[in-house]
mmCIF file of C-alpha atoms in Angstrom:
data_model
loop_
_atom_site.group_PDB
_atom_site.id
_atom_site.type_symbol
_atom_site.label_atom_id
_atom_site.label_comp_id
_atom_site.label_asym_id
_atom_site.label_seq_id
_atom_site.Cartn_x
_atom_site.Cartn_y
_atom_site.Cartn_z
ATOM 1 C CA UNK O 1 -107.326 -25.505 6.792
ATOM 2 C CA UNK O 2 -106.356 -23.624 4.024
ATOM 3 C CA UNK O 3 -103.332 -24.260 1.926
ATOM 4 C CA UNK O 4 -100.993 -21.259 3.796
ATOM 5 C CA UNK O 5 -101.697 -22.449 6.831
ATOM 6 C CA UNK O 6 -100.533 -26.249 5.915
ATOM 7 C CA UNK O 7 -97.571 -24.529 4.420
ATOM 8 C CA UNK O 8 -96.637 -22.471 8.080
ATOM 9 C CA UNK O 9 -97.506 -25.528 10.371
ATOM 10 C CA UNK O 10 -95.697 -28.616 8.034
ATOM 11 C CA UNK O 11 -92.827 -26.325 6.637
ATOM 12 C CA UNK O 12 -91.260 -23.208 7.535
ATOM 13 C CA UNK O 13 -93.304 -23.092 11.231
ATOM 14 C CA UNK O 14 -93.382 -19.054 10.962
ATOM 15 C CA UNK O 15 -96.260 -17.017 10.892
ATOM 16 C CA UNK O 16 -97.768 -15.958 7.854
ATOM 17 C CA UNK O 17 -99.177 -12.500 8.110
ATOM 18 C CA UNK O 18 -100.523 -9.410 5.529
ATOM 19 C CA UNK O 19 -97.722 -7.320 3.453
ATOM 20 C CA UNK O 20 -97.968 -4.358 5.663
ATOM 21 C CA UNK O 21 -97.874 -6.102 9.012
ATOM 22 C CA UNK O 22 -94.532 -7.684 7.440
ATOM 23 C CA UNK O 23 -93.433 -4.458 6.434
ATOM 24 C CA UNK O 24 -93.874 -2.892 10.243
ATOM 25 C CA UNK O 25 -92.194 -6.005 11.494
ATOM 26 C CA UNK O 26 -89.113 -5.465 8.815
ATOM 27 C CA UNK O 27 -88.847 -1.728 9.897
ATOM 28 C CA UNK O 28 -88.533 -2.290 13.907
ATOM 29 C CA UNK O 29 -86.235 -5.153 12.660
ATOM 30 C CA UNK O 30 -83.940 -2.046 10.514
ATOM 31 C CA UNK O 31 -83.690 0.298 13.462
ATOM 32 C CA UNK O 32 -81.698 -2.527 14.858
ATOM 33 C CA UNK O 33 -79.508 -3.285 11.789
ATOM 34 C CA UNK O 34 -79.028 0.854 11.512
ATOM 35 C CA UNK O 35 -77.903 0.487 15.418
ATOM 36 C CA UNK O 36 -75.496 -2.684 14.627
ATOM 37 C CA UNK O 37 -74.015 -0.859 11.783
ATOM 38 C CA UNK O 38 -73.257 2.403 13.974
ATOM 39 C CA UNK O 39 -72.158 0.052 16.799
ATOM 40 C CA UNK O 40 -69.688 -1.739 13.806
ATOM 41 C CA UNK O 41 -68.808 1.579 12.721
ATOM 42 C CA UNK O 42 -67.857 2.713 16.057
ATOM 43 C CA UNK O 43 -65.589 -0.625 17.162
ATOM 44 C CA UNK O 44 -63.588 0.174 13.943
ATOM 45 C CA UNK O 45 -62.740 3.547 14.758
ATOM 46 C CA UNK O 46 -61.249 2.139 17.939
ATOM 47 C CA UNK O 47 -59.766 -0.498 16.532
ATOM 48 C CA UNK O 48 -57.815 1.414 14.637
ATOM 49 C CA UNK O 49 -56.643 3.661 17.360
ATOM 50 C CA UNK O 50 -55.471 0.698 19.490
ATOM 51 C CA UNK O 51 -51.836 1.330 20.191
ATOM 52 C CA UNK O 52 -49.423 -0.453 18.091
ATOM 53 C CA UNK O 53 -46.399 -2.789 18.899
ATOM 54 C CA UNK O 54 -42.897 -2.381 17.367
ATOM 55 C CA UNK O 55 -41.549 -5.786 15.823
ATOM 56 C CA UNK O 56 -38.208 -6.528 17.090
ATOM 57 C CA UNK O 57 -37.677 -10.001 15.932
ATOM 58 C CA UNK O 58 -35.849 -11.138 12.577
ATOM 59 C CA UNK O 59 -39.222 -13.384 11.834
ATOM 60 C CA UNK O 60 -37.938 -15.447 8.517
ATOM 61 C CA UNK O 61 -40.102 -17.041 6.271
ATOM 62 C CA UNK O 62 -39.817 -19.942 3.298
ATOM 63 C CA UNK O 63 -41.562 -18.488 0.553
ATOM 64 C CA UNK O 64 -41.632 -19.738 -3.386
ATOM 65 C CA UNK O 65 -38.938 -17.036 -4.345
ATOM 66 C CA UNK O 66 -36.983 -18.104 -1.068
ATOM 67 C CA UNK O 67 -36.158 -17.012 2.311
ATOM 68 C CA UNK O 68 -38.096 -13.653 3.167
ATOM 69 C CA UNK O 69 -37.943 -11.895 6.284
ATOM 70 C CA UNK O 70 -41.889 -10.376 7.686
ATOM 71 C CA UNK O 71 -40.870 -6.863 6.158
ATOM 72 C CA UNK O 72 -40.320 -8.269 2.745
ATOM 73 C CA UNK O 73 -43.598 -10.408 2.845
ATOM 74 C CA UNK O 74 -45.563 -6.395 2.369
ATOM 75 C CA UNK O 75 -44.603 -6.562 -1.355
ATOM 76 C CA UNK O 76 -44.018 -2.782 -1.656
ATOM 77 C CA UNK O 77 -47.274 -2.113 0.380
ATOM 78 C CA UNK O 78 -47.941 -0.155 3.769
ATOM 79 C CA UNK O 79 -50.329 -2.573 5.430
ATOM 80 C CA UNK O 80 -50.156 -6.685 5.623
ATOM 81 C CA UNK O 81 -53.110 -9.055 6.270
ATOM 82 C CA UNK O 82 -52.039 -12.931 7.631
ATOM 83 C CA UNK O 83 -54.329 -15.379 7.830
ATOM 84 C CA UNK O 84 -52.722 -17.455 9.667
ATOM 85 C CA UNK O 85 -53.333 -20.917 7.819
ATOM 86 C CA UNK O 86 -53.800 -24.226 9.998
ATOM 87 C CA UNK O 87 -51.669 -26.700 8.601
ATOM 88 C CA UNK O 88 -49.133 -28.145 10.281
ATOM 89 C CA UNK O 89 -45.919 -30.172 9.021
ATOM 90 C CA UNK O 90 -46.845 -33.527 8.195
ATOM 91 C CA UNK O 91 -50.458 -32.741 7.593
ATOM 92 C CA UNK O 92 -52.251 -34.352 4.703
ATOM 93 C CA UNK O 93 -53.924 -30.991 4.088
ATOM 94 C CA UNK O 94 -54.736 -28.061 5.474
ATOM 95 C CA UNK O 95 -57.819 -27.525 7.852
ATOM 96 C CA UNK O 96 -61.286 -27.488 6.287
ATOM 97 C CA UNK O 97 -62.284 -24.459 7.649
ATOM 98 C CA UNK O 98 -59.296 -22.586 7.483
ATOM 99 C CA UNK O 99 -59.463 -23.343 3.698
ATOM 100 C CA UNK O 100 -63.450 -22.398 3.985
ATOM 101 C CA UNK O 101 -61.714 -18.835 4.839
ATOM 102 C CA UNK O 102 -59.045 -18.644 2.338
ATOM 103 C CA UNK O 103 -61.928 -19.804 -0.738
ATOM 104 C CA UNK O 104 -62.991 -15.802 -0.638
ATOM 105 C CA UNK O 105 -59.596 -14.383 -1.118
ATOM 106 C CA UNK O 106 -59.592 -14.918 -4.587
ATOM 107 C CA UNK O 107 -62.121 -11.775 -5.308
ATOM 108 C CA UNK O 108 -61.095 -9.686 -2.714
ATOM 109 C CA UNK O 109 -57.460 -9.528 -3.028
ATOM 110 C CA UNK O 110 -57.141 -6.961 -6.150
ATOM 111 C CA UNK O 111 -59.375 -4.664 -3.906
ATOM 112 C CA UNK O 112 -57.209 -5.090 -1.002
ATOM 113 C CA UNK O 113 -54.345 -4.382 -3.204
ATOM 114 C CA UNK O 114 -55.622 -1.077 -4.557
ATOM 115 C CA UNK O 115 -56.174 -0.243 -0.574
ATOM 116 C CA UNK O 116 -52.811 -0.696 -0.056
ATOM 117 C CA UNK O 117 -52.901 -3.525 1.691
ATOM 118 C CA UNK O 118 -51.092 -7.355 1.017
ATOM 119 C CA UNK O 119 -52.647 -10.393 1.782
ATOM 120 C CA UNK O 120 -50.412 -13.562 2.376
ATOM 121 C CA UNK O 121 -51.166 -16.604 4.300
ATOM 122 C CA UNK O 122 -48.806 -18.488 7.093
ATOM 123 C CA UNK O 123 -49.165 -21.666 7.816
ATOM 124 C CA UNK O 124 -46.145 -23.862 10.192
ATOM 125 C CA UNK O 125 -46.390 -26.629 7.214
ATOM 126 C CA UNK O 126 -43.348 -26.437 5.083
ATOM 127 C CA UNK O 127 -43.129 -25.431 1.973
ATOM 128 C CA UNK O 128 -43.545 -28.195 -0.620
ATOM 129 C CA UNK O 129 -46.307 -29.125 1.617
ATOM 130 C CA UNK O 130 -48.369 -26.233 1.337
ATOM 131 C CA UNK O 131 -47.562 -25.949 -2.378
ATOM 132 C CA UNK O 132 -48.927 -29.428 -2.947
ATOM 133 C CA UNK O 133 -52.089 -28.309 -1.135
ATOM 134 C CA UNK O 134 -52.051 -25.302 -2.443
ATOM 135 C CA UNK O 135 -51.863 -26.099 -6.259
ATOM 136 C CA UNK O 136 -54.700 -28.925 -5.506
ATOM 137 C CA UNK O 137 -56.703 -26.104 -4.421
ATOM 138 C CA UNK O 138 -56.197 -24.021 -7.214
ATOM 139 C CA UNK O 139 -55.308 -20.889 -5.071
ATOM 140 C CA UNK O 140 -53.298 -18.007 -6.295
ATOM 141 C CA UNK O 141 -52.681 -15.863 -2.979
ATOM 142 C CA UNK O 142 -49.315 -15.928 -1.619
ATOM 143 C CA UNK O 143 -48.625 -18.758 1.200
ATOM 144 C CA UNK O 144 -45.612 -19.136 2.859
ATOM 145 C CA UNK O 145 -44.129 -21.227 5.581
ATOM 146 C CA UNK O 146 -42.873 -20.234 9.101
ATOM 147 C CA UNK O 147 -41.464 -23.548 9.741
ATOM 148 C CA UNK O 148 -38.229 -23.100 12.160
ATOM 149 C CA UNK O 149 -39.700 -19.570 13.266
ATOM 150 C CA UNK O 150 -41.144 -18.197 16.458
ATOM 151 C CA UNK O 151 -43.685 -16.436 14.069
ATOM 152 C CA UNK O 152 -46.922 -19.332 15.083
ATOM 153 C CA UNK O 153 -45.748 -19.406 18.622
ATOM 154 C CA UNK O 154 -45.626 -15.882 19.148
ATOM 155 C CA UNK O 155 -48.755 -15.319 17.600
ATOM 156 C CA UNK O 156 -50.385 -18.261 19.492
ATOM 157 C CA UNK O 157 -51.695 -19.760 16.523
ATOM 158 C CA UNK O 158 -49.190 -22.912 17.606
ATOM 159 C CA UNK O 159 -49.025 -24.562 20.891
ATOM 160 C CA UNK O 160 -46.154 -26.818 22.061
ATOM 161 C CA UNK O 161 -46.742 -29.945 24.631
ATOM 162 C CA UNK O 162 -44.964 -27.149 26.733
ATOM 163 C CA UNK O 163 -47.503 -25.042 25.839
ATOM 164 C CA UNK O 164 -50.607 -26.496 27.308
ATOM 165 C CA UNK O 165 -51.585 -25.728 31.117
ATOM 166 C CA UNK O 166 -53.724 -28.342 32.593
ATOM 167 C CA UNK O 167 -55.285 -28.847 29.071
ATOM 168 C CA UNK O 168 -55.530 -25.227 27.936
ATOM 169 C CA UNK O 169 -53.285 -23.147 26.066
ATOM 170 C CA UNK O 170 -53.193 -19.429 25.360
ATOM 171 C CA UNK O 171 -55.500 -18.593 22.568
ATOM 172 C CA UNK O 172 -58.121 -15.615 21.342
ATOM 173 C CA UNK O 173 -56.247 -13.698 24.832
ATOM 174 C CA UNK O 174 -56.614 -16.107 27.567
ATOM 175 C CA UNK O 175 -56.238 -19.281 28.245
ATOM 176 C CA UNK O 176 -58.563 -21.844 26.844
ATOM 177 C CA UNK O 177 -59.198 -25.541 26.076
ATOM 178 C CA UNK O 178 -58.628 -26.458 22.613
ATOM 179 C CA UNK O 179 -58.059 -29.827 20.759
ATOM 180 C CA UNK O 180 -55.538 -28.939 18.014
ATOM 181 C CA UNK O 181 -52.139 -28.194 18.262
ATOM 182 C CA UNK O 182 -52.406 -25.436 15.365
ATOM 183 C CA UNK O 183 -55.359 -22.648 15.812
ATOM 184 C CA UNK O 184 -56.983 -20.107 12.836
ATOM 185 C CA UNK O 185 -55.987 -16.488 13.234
ATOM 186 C CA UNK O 186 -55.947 -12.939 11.579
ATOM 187 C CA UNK O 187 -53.198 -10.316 12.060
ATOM 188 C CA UNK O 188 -52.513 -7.079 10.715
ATOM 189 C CA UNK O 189 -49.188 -5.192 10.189
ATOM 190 C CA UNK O 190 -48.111 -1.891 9.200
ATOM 191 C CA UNK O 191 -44.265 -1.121 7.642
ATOM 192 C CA UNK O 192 -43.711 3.047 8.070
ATOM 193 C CA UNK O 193 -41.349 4.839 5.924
ATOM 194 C CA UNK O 194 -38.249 3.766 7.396
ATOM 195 C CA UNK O 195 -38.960 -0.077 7.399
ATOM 196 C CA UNK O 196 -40.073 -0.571 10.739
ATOM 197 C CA UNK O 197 -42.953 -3.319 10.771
ATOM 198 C CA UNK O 198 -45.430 -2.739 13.716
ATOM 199 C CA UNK O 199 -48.153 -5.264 14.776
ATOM 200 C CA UNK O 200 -51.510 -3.447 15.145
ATOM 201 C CA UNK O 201 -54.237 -6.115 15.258
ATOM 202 C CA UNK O 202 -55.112 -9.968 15.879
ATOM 203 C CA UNK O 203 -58.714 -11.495 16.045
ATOM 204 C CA UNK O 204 -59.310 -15.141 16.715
ATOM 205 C CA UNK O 205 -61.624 -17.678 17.218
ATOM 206 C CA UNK O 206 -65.221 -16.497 16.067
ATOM 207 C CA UNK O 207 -63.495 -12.904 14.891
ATOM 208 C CA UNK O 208 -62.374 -14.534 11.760
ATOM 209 C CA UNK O 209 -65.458 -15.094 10.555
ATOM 210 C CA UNK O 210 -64.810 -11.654 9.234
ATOM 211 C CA UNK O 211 -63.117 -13.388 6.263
ATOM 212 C CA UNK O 212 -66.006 -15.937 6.082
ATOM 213 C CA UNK O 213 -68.566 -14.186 3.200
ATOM 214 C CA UNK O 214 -70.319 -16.971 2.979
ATOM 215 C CA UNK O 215 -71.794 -16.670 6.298
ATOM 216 C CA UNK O 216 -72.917 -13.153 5.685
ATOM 217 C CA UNK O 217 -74.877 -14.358 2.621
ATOM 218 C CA UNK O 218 -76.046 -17.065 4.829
ATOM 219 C CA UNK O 219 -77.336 -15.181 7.761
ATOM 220 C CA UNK O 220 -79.737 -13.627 4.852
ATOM 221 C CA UNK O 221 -81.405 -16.946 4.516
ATOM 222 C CA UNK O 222 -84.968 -18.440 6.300
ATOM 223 C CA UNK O 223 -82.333 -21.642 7.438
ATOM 224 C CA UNK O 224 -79.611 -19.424 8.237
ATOM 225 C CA UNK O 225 -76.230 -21.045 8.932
ATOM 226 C CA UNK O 226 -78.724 -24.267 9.674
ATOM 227 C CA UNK O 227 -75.711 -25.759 11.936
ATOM 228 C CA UNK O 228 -76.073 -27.687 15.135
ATOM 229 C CA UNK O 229 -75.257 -26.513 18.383
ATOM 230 C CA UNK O 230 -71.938 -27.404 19.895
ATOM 231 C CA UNK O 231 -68.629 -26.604 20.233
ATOM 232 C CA UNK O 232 -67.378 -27.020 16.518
ATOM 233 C CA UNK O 233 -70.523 -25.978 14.177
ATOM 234 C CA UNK O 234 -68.701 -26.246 11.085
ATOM 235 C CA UNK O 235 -68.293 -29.866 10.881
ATOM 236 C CA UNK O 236 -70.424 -29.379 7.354
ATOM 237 C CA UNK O 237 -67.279 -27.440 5.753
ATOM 238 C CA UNK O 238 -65.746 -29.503 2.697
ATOM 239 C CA UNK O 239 -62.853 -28.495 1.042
ATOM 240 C CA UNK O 240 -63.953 -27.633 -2.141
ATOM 241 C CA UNK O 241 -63.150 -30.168 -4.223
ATOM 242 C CA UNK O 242 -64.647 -32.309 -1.617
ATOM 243 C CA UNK O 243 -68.229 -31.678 -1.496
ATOM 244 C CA UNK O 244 -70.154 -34.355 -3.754
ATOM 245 C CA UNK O 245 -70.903 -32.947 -6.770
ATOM 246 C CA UNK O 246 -74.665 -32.318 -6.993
ATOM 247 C CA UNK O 247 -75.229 -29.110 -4.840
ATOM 248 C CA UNK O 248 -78.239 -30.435 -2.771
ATOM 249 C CA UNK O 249 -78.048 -30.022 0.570
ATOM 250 C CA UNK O 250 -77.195 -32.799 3.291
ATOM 251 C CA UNK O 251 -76.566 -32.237 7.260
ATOM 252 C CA UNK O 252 -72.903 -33.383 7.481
ATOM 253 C CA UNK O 253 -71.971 -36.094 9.515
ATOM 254 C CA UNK O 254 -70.008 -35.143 12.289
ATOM 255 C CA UNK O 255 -66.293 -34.771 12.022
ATOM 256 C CA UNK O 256 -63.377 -33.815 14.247
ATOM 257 C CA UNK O 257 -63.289 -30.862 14.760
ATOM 258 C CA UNK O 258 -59.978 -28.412 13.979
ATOM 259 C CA UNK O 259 -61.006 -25.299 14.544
ATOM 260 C CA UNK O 260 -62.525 -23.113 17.791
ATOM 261 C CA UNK O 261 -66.115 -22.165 17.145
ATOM 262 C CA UNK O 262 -66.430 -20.254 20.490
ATOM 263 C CA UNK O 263 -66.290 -16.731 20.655
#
């Protein structure tokens, strides 16, 4: 047995084959990312022509320069991105994964800017709570509370005791079993000339992976995301300042779970 084929059969398991049978192989494998790009391309353009809803309600935030109603959170922009943060009052911090998300604002937000768009996250924790986390964290995006507003509840990213329906509440457009009483979110929101705010988009559950680089990086890799199956997959997540502090990679044990892996 020769020293490649110990390698295939003891470590990676994959076939190891000449450069230009790889080099078919990667080709039929590009036809399909050209086709998923096209395809990505294509559910934009409709996203963007969904129709868009006119925001009646006087949604009023707590915010670090002080009350702020949704209009005022677009800071002289057209467009407004929410992540909408779990952490709920009386939480010791916010959710792992959640934060996971929030870690790649940080070089995307002056871009985002200069696209005329504002980036704030929402979270139904109040104020001096999500400073504290926030200032642990070492983030510099704009966070601000809902606490005492419909905003969560409307946006079902908050369910009530009230809320739940024989064990499912109404999440990611139906109804749906999930543990937590706060769930991860993305809306979008556009303010016309005349100060009208209009909702025009929400993803949830797996759709905000769309703010997860990491995992694009990842799905690059031989291990890929290298989680196990199950409903909550990203029981490995740290917050940052929680991962030990040589990088070598350990499964995770397995953790409770706060946030909706399904699709």
């Amino acid at each position: 047995m020769n020293s490649t084929t110990t390698e295939t059969s003891t470590t990676t398991h994959h076939s190891v084959v000449p450069r230009d049978q790889w080099l078919a192989e990667r080709k039929t494998l590009l036809a399909q990312e050209k086709e998923l790009t096209r395809l990505r391309d294509q559910v934009a353009r409709e996203r963007r022509a969904l129709p868009w809803v006119h925001i009646e309600k006087n949604y009023v935030f707590d915010t670090p320069q002080g009350k702020r109603s949704l209009a005022e959170l677009f800071e002289g922009r057209r467009q407004l991105m929410v992540q909408h943060f779990m952490f709920g009052p009386g939480w010791e911090q916010g959710c792992p994964s959640c934060s996971y998300m929030a870690d790649h604002t940080a070089g995307m937000q002056v871009h985002l800017e200069h696209r005329d768009v504002t980036f704030v996250a929402v979270s139904r924790a109040t104020l001096p709570e999500i400073e504290r986390f926030r200032r642990r964290m070492g983030w510099q995006f704009a966070w601000v509370s809902s606490n005492g507003s419909d905003f969560n509840y409307d946006f079902h990213v908050s369910f009530r005791p009230q809320d739940r329906v024989n064990g499912t509440v109404n999440y990611n457009y139906g109804m749906t079993e999930f543990p937590a009483e706060e769930a991860p979110g993305i809306s979008l929101f556009y303010k016309d000339g005349e100060g009208r705010v209009f909702h025009t988009y929400s993803t949830y559950g797996r759709g905000v992976e769309v703010m997860m680089g990491t995992y694009n990086m990842l799905d690059l890799t031989p291990k890929g995301r290298d989680e196990h199956e199950g409903f909550y997959k990203m029981d490995w997540v740290r917050h940052h300042d929680r991962y030990e502090s040589q990088a070598v990679f350990k499964p995770a044990p397995e953790v409770d779970s706060c946030c909706s892996a399904k699709a």
